[in-house]
Coordinates of C-alpha atoms in Angstrom, one line a residue:
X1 CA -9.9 -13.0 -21.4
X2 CA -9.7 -10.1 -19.0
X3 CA -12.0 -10.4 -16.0
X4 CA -14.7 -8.3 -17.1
X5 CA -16.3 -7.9 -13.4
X6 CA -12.8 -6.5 -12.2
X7 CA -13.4 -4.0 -15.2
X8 CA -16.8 -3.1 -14.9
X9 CA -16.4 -2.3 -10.9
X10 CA -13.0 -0.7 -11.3
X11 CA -12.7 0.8 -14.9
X12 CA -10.5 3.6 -14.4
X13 CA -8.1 1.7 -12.0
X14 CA -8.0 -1.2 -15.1
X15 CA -8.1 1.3 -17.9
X16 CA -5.1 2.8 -16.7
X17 CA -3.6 -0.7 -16.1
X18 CA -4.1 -1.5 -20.4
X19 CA -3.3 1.7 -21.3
X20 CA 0.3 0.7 -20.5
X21 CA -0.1 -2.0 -22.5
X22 CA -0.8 0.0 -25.6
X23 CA -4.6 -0.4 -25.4
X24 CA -6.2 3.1 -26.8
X25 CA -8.1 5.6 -25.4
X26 CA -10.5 5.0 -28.5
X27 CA -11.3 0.8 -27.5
X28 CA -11.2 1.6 -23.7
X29 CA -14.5 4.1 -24.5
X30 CA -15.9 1.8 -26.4
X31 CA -15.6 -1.1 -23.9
X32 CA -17.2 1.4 -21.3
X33 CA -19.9 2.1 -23.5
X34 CA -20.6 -1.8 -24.7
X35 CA -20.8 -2.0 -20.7
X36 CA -23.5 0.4 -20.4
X37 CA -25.5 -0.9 -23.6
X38 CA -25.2 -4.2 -21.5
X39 CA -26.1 -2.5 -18.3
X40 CA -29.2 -0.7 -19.5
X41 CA -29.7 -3.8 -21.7
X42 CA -30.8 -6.0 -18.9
X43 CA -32.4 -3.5 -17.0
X44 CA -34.8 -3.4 -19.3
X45 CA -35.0 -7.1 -19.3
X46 CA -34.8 -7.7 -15.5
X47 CA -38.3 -4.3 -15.4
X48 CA -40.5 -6.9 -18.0
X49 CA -39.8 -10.0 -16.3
X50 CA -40.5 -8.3 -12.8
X51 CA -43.9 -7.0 -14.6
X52 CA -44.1 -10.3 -15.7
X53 CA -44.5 -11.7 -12.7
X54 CA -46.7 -9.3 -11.1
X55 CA -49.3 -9.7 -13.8
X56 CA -49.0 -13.8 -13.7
X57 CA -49.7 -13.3 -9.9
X58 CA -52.9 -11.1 -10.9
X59 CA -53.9 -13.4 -13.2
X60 CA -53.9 -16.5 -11.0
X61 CA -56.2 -14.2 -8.5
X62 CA -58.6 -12.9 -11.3
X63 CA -58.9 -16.8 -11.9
X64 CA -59.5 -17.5 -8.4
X65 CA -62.1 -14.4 -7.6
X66 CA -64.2 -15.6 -11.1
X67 CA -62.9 -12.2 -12.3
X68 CA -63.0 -11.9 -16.3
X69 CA -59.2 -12.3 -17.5
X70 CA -60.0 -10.7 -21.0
X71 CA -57.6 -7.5 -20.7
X72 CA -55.2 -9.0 -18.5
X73 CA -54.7 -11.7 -20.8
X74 CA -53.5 -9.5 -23.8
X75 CA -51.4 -7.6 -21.3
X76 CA -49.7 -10.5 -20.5
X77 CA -49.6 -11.5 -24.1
X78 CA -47.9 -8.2 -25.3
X79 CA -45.5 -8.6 -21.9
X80 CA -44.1 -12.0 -23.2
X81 CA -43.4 -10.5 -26.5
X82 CA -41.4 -7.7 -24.9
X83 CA -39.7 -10.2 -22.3
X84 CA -38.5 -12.2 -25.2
X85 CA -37.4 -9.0 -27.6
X86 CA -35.8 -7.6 -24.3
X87 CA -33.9 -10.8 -23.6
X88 CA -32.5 -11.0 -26.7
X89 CA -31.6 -7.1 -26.9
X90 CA -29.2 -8.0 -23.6
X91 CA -28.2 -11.2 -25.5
X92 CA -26.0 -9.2 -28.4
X93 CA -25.6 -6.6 -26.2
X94 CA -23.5 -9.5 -24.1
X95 CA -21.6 -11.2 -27.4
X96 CA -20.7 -7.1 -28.6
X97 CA -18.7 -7.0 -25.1
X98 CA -17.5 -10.2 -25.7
X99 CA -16.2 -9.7 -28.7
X100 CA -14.6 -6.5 -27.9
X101 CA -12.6 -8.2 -24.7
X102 CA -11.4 -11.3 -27.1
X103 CA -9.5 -8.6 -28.2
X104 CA -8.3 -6.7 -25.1
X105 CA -5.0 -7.9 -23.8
X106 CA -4.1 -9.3 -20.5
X107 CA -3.3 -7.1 -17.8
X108 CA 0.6 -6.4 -16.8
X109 CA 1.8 -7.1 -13.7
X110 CA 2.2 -4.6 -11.1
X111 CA 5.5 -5.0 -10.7
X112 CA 6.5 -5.6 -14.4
X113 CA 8.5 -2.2 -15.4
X114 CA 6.4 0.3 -17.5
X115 CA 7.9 1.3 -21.4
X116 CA 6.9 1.2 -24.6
X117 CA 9.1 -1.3 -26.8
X118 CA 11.9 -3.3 -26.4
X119 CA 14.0 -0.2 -25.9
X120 CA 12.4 -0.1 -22.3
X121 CA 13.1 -3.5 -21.3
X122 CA 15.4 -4.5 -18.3
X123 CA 18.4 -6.8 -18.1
X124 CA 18.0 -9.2 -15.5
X125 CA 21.3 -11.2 -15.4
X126 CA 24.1 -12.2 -17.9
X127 CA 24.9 -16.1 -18.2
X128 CA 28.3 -17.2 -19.1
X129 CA 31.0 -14.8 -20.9
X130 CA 31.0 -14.4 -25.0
X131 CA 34.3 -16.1 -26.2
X132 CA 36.6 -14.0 -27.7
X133 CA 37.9 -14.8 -30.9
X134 CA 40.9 -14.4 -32.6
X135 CA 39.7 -14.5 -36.1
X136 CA 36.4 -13.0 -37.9
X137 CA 33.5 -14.7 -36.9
X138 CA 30.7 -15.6 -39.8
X139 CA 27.4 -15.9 -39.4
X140 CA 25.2 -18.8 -38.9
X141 CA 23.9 -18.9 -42.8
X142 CA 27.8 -18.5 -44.3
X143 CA 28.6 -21.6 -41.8
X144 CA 25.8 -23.9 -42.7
X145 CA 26.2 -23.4 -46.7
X146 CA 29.6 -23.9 -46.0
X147 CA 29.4 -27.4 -44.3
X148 CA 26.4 -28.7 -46.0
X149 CA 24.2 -28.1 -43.0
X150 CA 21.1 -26.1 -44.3
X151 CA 20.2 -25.7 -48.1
X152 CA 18.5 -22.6 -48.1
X153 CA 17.6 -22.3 -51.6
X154 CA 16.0 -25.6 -51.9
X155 CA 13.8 -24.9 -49.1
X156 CA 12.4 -22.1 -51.0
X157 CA 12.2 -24.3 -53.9
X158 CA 9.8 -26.8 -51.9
X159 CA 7.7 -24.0 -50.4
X160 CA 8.5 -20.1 -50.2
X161 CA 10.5 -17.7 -48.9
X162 CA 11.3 -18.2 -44.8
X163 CA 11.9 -21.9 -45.6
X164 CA 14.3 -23.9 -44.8
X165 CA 15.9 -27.6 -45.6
X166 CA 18.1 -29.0 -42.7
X167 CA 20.3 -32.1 -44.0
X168 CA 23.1 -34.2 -43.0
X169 CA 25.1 -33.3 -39.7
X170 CA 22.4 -30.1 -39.5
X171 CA 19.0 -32.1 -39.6
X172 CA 20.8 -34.7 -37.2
X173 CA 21.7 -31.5 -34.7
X174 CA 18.1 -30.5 -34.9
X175 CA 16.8 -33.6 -33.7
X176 CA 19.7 -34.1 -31.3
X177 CA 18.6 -31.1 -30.3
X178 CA 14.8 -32.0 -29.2
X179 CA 16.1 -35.1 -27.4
X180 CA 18.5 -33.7 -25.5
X181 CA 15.6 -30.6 -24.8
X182 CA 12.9 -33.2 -23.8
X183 CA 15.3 -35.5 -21.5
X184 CA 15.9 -32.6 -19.8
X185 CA 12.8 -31.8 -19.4
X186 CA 11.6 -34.7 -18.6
X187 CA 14.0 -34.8 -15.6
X188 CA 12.8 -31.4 -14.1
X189 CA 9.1 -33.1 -13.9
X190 CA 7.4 -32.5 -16.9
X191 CA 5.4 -35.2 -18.6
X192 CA 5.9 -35.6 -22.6
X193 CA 3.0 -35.1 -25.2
X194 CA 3.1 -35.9 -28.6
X195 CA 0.3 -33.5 -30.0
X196 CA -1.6 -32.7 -33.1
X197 CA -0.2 -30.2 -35.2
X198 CA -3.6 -28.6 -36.1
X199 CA -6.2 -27.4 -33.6
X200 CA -9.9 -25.9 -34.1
X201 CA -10.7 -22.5 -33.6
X202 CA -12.0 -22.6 -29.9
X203 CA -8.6 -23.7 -28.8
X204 CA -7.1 -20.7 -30.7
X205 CA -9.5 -18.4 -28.7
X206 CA -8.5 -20.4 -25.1
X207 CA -4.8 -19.1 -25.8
X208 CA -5.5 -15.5 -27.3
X209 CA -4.5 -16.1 -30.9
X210 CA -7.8 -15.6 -32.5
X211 CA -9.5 -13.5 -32.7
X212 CA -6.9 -10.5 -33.1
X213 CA -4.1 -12.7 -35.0
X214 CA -5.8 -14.6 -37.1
X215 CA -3.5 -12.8 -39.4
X216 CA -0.3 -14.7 -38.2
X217 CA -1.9 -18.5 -38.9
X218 CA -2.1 -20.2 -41.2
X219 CA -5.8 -22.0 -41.8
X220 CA -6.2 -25.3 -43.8
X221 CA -8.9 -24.2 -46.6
X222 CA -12.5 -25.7 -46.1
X223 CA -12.0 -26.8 -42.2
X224 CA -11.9 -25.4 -39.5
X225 CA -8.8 -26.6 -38.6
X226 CA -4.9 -24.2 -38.1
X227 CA -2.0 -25.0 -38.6
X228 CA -0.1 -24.4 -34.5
X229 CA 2.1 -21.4 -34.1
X230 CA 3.5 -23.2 -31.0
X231 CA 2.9 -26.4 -29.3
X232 CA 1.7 -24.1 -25.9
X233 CA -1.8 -23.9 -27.8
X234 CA -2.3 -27.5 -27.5
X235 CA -0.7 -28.3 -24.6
X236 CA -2.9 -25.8 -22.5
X237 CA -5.8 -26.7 -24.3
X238 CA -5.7 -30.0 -23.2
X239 CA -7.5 -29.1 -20.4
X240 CA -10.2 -27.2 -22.1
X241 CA -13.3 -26.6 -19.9
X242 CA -12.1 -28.9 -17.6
X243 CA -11.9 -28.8 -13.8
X244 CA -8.8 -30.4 -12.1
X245 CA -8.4 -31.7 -8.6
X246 CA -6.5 -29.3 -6.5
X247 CA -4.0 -31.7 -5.7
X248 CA -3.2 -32.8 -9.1
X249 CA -1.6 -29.1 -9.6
X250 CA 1.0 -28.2 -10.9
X251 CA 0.4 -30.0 -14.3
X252 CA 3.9 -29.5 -16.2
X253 CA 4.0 -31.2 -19.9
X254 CA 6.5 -30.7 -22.7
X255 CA 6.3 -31.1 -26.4
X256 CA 8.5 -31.0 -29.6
X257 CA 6.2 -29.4 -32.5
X258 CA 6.8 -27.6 -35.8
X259 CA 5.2 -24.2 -35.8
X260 CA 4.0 -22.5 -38.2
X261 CA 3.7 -18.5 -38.1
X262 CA 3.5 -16.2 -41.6
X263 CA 5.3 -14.0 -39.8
X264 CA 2.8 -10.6 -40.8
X265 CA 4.3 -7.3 -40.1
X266 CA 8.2 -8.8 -40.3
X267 CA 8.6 -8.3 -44.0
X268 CA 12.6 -7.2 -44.5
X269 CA 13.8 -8.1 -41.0
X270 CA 16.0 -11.1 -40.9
X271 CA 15.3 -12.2 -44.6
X272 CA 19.0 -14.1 -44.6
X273 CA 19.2 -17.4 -42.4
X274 CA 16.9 -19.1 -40.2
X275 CA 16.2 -16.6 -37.5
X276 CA 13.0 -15.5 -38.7
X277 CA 11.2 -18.3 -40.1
X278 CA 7.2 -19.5 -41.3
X279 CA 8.3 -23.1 -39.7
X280 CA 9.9 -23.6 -37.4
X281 CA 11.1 -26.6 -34.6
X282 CA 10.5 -26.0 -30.8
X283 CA 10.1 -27.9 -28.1
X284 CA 7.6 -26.7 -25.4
X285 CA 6.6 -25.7 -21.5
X286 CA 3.3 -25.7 -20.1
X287 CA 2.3 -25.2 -16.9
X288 CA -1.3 -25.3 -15.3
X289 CA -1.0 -24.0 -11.6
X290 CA -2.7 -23.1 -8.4
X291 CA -2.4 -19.4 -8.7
X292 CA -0.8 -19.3 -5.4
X293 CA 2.0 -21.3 -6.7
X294 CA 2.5 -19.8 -10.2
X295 CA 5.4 -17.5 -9.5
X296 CA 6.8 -20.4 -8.1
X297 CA 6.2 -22.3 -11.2
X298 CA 7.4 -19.4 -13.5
X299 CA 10.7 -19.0 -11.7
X300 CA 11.8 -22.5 -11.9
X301 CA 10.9 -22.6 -16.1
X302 CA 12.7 -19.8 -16.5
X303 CA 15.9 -21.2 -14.5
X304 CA 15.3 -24.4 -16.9
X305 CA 15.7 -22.7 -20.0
X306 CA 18.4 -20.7 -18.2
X307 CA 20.1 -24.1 -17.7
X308 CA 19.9 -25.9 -20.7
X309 CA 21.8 -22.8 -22.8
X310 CA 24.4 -23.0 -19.5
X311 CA 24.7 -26.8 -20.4
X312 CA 25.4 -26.3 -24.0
X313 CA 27.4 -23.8 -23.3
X314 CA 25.9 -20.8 -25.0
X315 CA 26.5 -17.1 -23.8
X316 CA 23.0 -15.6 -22.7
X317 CA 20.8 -13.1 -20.7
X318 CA 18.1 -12.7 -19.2
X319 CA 15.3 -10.1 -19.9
X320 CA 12.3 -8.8 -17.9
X321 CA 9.9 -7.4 -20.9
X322 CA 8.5 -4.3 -20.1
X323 CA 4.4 -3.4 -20.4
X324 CA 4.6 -1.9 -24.0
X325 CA 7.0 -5.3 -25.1
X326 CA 4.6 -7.9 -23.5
X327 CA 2.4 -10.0 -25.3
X328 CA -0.9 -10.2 -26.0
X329 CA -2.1 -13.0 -23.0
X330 CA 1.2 -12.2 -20.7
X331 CA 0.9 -10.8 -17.3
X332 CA 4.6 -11.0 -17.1
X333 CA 7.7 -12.4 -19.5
X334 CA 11.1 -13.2 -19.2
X335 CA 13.3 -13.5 -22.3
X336 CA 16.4 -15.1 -23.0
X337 CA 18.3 -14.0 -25.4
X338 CA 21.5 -16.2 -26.7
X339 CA 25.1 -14.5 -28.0
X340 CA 25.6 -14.4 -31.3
X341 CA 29.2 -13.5 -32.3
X342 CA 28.3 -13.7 -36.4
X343 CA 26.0 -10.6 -35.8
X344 CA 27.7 -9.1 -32.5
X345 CA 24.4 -9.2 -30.5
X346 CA 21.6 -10.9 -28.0
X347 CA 19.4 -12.4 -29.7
X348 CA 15.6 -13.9 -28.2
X349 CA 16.0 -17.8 -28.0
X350 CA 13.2 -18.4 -25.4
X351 CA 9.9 -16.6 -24.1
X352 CA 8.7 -17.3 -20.7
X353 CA 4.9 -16.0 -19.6
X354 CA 2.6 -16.0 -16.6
X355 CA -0.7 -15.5 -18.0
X356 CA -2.5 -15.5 -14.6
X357 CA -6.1 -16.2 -15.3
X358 CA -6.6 -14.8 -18.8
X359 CA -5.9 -18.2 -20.6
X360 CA -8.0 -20.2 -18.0
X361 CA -10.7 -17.5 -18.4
X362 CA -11.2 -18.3 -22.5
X363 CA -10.8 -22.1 -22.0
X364 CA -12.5 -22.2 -19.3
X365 CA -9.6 -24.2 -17.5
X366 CA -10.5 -24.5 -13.3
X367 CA -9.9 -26.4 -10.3
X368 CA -11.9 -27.6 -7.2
X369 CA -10.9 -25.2 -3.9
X370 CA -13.1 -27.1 -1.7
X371 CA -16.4 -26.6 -2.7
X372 CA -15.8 -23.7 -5.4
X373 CA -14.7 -23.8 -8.8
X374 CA -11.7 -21.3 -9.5
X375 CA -9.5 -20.4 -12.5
X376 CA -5.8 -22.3 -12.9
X377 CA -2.8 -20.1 -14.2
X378 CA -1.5 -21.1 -17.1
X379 CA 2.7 -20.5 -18.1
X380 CA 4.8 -20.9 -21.1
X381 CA 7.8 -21.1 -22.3
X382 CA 10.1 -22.4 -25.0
X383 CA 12.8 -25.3 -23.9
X384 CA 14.4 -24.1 -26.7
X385 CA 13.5 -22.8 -29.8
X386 CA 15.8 -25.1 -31.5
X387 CA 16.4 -23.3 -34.8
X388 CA 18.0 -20.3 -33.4
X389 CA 19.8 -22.7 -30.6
X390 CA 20.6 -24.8 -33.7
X391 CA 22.1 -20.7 -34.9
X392 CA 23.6 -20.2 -31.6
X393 CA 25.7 -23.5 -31.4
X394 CA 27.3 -22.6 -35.5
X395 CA 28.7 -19.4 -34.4
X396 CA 29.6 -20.0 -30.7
X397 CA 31.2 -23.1 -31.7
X398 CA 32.7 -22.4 -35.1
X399 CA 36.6 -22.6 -35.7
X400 CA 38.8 -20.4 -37.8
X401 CA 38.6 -23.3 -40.7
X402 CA 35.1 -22.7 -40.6
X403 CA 34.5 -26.0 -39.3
X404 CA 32.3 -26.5 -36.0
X405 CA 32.6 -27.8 -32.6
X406 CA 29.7 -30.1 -31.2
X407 CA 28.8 -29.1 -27.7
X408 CA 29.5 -32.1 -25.0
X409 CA 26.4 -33.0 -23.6
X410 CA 25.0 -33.4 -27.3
X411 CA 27.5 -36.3 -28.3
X412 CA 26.0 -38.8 -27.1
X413 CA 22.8 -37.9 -29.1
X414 CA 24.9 -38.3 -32.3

């Protein structure tokens, strides 16, 4: 969550700061007037109380003098009653700005370039050259039918639409694929989790996915129990209002989950293939760091994601997301997006994020600095998505009899 004292003593100065993150003009009134409510709200409660204790005072000396208590009494009476109807005014006055913030966004960087979509967003680098090919590339979906890789009708048979079933040499790439992901992971420093697949509600709220996108999970019916959109929401959570020993920072972990998104708002875009799909295979980054360090931190993830598509040899860049692109708990993000020769484009492949505080803030994730308690920065990122890797290595590696080439550092996973 946003830091609401940063807002309340500079609102314009923040305002402006959401505004380029697509927050309206409409919420940002409301959340100044929620603060006043709250404001005038406690007031209130702070004037009784004060009362309050000037008449208790008075009383003890009307005892004292022998003086008769009779009035006083009912005044002090009545005074409770308002103390407690007062208290409880600046109670929901407190949850309604807390609700509204759940759903305000994290602040952008200063320095993260200002746009509205991903029209606006800057090219950082290019990795590795496209191969050039002298014959028609296919795409991923005309490859994998073709070689008995992914059977995409079955997989809607089994579930819906935006399912998939991997089999044979394709379900053994897959998990090739998290091995090799994890290993390397492993070697950079970060610890392996295996984690549950479903998580409660609160650790939804520590990561920002409810309460504004409770439309993208999917919820097991009668519990209180969702299905993970990523493995980040557990991973962070692990920490959940806990405080950390300075010196045990940075915490890096990595994890291989399914997640599951419904994928609201996509409806018609990338309906063929696997690129777009409700589950999907991914193997994890998590960081929890001193916030002094977490540039540090988010450099070297994104140079690991960076490496592993430069290991299996796969044409990519790398994207700085501008404010209007970011998402919802991201300060800053760096994409990478893998070649595709089938479609002729850069496609997203991995998301790293700095979230700063805003994570830490909802899951109430600190650390000891001396004798204070602070909020961590938590960071993201994917290690890779492996479905669309598992995309990227069909049409990089394809040959002219529609056959396909295993990248090196994966044959000794097979």
């Amino acid at each position: 969550m946003i830091d609401l004292k940063y807002l309340q003593n500079h609102f314009d100065e923040a305002a402006a700061r959401l505004s380029k993150k697509g927050v309206a003009e409409k919420t940002l009134e409301e959340l100044r007037e929620r603060f006043e409510t709250l404001k005038a709200a406690n007031q209130r409660y702070e004037n009784a109380r004060a009362e309050q204790n000037r008449l208790s005072r008075l009383f003890g000396e009307y005892k004292r003098d022998g003086k008769d208590i009779g009035e006083l009494q009912e005044q002090v009476g009545r005074l409770k009653i308002e103390v407690n109807d007062y208290q409880e005014e600046a109670r929901k006055a407190e949850e309604a700005l807390v609700a509204l913030a759940m759903g305000i966004p994290n602040f952008p960087d200063e320095n993260v370039p200002e746009g509205l979509d991903e029209e606006d967003n800057v090219e950082i680098r290019r990795v590795l050259e496209p191969r050039a090919f002298d014959f028609q590339p296919k795409e991923h979906w005309e490859l994998a039918e073709a070689n008995g890789w992914i059977d995409f009708e079955r997989g809607v048979k089994l579930a819906k639409s935006r399912f998939a079933l991997l089999k044979g040499q394709g379900a053994r790439l897959q998990t090739a694929l998290i091995n090799y992901f994890l290993d390397r992971n492993i070697a950079k420093g970060f610890e392996e989790y295996a984690v549950p697949f479903m998580v409660n509600s609160k650790m939804l709220e520590g990561t920002g996915q409810l309460p504004k996108f409770e439309e993208d999970l999917f919820k097991v019916c009668d519990e209180d129990l969702w299905l993970i959109p990523t493995a980040e929401v557990p991973l962070t959570n692990i920490y959940h209002d806990e405080i950390l020993p300075a010196e045990e920072l940075p915490v890096l972990m990595t994890a291989y989950s399914p997640c599951f998104r419904k994928e609201a708002g996509s409806a018609g875009r990338d309906t063929r293939g696997m690129i777009r799909q409700h589950q999907f295979a991914k193997v994890e980054m998590v960081a929890i760091a001193h916030p002094e360090k977490s540039d540090e931190v988010f450099e070297m993830m994104v140079q690991q994601a960076s490496d592993l598509l430069t290991e299996l040899g796969l044409p990519h860049r790398l994207v700085e997301l501008c404010t209007g692109d970011l998402g919802f708990s991201a300060a800053r993000t760096v994409d990478l997006e893998v070649w595709l020769p089938g479609q002729g484009k850069y496609r997203e492949i991995s998301s790293v994020s700095n979230t700063r505080d805003f994570q830490a803030r909802r899951a109430k994730i600190r650390f000891k600095d001396g004798k204070k308690n602070r909020l961590v920065h938590t960071l993201n990122g994917s290690a890779l998505a492996v479905g669309r890797t598992l995309v990227a290595i069909m049409e990089n590696y394809q040959q002219a009899d529609g056959s396909i080439e295993i990248p090196e550092v994966l044959k000794q996973y097979l």
